[in-house]
Amino acid sequence: MMRRPIIIALILVLLVGCLPVTGANAEDAVNPGAVFYISNDGDDSNPGTEAAPFRTLEKARDAIRQLKKGSGLPEGGVTVYLRGGTYNRSESFLLEEQDSGTENKRITYKAYPGESVRLNGGLELQKSWFSPVTDTSVLDRIISADARTKVLQVDLKAQGITDYGVMSRHGYYKANDVSQVPPMELYVEGQGMTLARWPNNGTVQMGTITDPGPTRSDPDLQTRGGTFTYNYERPDLWEEADDIWLDGIFGYSWEWSYNQVASIDTSNKTITLAYGEMSGLFTNWYPDFHFAQNLLEEIDMPGEYYIDRKQGKLYFMPTAAFESDHPEIMVTMLKTPMINANNLSHVTFEDLILENGRDSAAVIMGGDSVRLEHCEIRNFSNGGVLINTQSRWLYNDFAKVDGVNHAVSSSHIHHIGGTGVILNGGDKKTLEPGNNVVENSHIHDFAYYHKAYNPSIFLTGAGNKVSHNEIHDAPHPGMLIFGNDHLVEYNNIYDVCKTFSDLGAIYMNLGESPQERGSVIRRNYFHNIGEGKAGVQGVYPDNFTMGITIEENIFNGMGNDAILNNGGAHIKTRNNIFIDAKVPYEYSDMYLGDQPDQQISKNYMPKWKALFEKNNNFEGTPHMEKYPELADFFTENRYYPDTNTFQNNVIYNPTRKLSGTNNQGANDKRNLLQYANNWITDHDPGFVNLANGDLNLKADAEVFQKIPGFPAIPF
């Protein structure tokens, strides 16, 4: 008799697909399939109907498993509606191959129409838990007398919160400790607060390097660091601080580092780091810079905080938002991806807010056609959406990745500690496309925690697409491209590369793998890039990147090079519009040197010969069929490539003088480019309204006469 309620509930679950849909969209009601409901007021012993909903995603997932084992997926698939509210997550929502839909019977997890649904990896703190600091030993450490009267504290440990995470080493390449999930972070009304730092704005520089320390090749890279002198007085006030971290550049401009302070000698004014830097400590042509962080002493601005991990206390200087009656105060807790999909296919997540995790919002590995649509993804320390990878470092990723047709669509991704979306997939050996997509999305304010080479979209594998996105506000590149045959089109990219130098809004570094080519960058709008910042380019194929097409883009307001080709070949640049670009196109042949036997740091010739020998010169491969120029790889001039084109481009600089360019608009000292039909004009080439930002071309625009066949680039 005790089993009867369970049997009745199971029958209701299996029959739920026959129940009428109430309150859902009309389009869903045409063929609703099976429908389940989840609510914070629900119970997992319920049948999952609108009147008696489940409480958890896991119960809905398991109910779908039972449905598939019984009658199977109905026509119309399955829709799981989440009623409005915040669903706190303490572990990943795990979906596996058995949780898949089919091509014609998708499974969709979505917000109930008109209601806001938040999947939350944080823990809310109550304002009433905060109180003024009275402990004189704490107050005496705070440098600002004004701040001492304003800083509040909350005893996290007394509230049962004991997992604060660990401050850890991270940075470029081997400096990145991927074993550590980022630590707890604080948010007030959805805005990230600032771990107490000095200086509050700007940075300081190293003095003299007294010990460069180990480099990437040294076995003690992770056990000791270098030493430098400093020329500022502030460390004299940090005597009681025992976990100080420096954030900055201590060598090459691309080797960003978050390095712990091992010791400070205030008598000799030296700082010794706990870990080695990739190339050791040294001063470079782009100035070094750093700031100090995780200092109770330096709480002096609204929004700054510090966590005493030993005592379990959080100290915080309130913001205006905190002072409201009922502010939402959140600390991040979830240490695994919020959604973890493994070999999952034909599942959609729609109209959901994913927020407040220490790791990533979603990891999608393998499978087919998993889609995130109309979602907001915010406040994740590690990353946003990782498609077909669990790593941020993909320079030597596997040739074949099984996941295909996945998509992030019409979504808003912001305040992400690392990469917004890693888009991997396809087969780099067969060139079979992955057909994974990021489209119609707004991605901004990313790479605040992992600052080196963590773009809005990391594009790799073969045959994937990035289309119709708005991308802005980041310290490093807007986009990284590796692999073959990707399409990047109709994106609006601006205000990226704001902190570092020697990089581009779109950056590629494929010289060691010259068979990785075929990508097309077209009809994108690049603007406000590199203004006042040296060494920042628009599109930057670096270190012999080869075989790409850059066409029908608009570059507007480029403080340096709109396009910088560093030693590449077979790069086609055509039908672009350059407006107020300091240098529309620069070609550099600086790496291989004058003679084939010249030994310099960037001599890739031995690697190329080994690669071609290993692959039988690519004879009989899809690469040779698709890129026939590979047959001439060693008969072409590898030292001064003359296979790059710059043709049918428009250059118009109404307010900025061209710098170091020839009469074609390029800086090409050896005259290696193939030129044709470029037009440098001293007057408007025919925009609808340049002053008001309408860069469409009029039907009778002069450019159509000057360059016959020039496309009407849709702006």
PDB file of C-alpha atoms in Angstrom, residues 510-517 544 546 569-570 604-621 623-625 627-636 638:
ATOM      1  CA  LEU A 510      49.386  30.439 -36.513  1.00  0.00           C
ATOM      2  CA  GLY A 511      52.878  30.574 -37.959  1.00  0.00           C
ATOM      3  CA  GLU A 512      53.940  27.231 -36.527  1.00  0.00           C
ATOM      4  CA  SER A 513      50.918  25.574 -38.174  1.00  0.00           C
ATOM      5  CA  PRO A 514      50.734  27.097 -41.675  1.00  0.00           C
ATOM      6  CA  GLN A 515      48.202  24.461 -42.746  1.00  0.00           C
ATOM      7  CA  GLU A 516      45.750  26.203 -40.404  1.00  0.00           C
ATOM      8  CA  ARG A 517      44.308  28.781 -42.775  1.00  0.00           C
ATOM      9  CA  PHE A 544      53.643  34.165 -40.122  1.00  0.00           C
ATOM     10  CA  MET A 546      48.908  32.633 -43.473  1.00  0.00           C
ATOM     11  CA  ALA A 569      51.637  35.087 -46.765  1.00  0.00           C
ATOM     12  CA  HIS A 570      48.540  34.608 -48.941  1.00  0.00           C
ATOM     13  CA  TYR A 604      60.354  28.857 -38.049  1.00  0.00           C
ATOM     14  CA  MET A 605      61.987  27.137 -41.021  1.00  0.00           C
ATOM     15  CA  PRO A 606      63.092  23.997 -39.112  1.00  0.00           C
ATOM     16  CA  LYS A 607      59.590  23.598 -37.663  1.00  0.00           C
ATOM     17  CA  TRP A 608      58.000  24.021 -41.086  1.00  0.00           C
ATOM     18  CA  LYS A 609      60.262  21.422 -42.666  1.00  0.00           C
ATOM     19  CA  ALA A 610      59.518  18.957 -39.871  1.00  0.00           C
ATOM     20  CA  LEU A 611      55.777  19.598 -40.193  1.00  0.00           C
ATOM     21  CA  PHE A 612      55.690  19.034 -43.940  1.00  0.00           C
ATOM     22  CA  GLU A 613      57.893  15.950 -43.676  1.00  0.00           C
ATOM     23  CA  LYS A 614      55.623  14.475 -41.009  1.00  0.00           C
ATOM     24  CA  ASN A 615      52.561  15.041 -43.209  1.00  0.00           C
ATOM     25  CA  ASN A 616      54.104  13.881 -46.513  1.00  0.00           C
ATOM     26  CA  ASN A 617      54.044  17.461 -47.798  1.00  0.00           C
ATOM     27  CA  PHE A 618      50.258  17.321 -47.349  1.00  0.00           C
ATOM     28  CA  GLU A 619      49.927  15.383 -50.600  1.00  0.00           C
ATOM     29  CA  GLY A 620      46.511  13.791 -50.969  1.00  0.00           C
ATOM     30  CA  THR A 621      45.092  15.678 -47.985  1.00  0.00           C
ATOM     31  CA  HIS A 623      44.466  20.772 -47.080  1.00  0.00           C
ATOM     32  CA  MET A 624      46.207  20.455 -50.439  1.00  0.00           C
ATOM     33  CA  GLU A 625      42.870  20.359 -52.229  1.00  0.00           C
ATOM     34  CA  TYR A 627      44.789  25.345 -50.145  1.00  0.00           C
ATOM     35  CA  PRO A 628      46.745  24.414 -53.304  1.00  0.00           C
ATOM     36  CA  GLU A 629      49.361  27.052 -52.521  1.00  0.00           C
ATOM     37  CA  LEU A 630      50.779  24.593 -49.942  1.00  0.00           C
ATOM     38  CA  ALA A 631      52.414  22.776 -52.880  1.00  0.00           C
ATOM     39  CA  ASP A 632      54.645  25.825 -53.380  1.00  0.00           C
ATOM     40  CA  PHE A 633      55.391  26.414 -49.714  1.00  0.00           C
ATOM     41  CA  PHE A 634      59.161  25.945 -50.003  1.00  0.00           C
ATOM     42  CA  THR A 635      59.559  27.361 -53.492  1.00  0.00           C
ATOM     43  CA  GLU A 636      57.870  30.614 -52.540  1.00  0.00           C
ATOM     44  CA  ARG A 638      59.479  32.566 -47.230  1.00  0.00           C
TER      45      ARG A 638
END
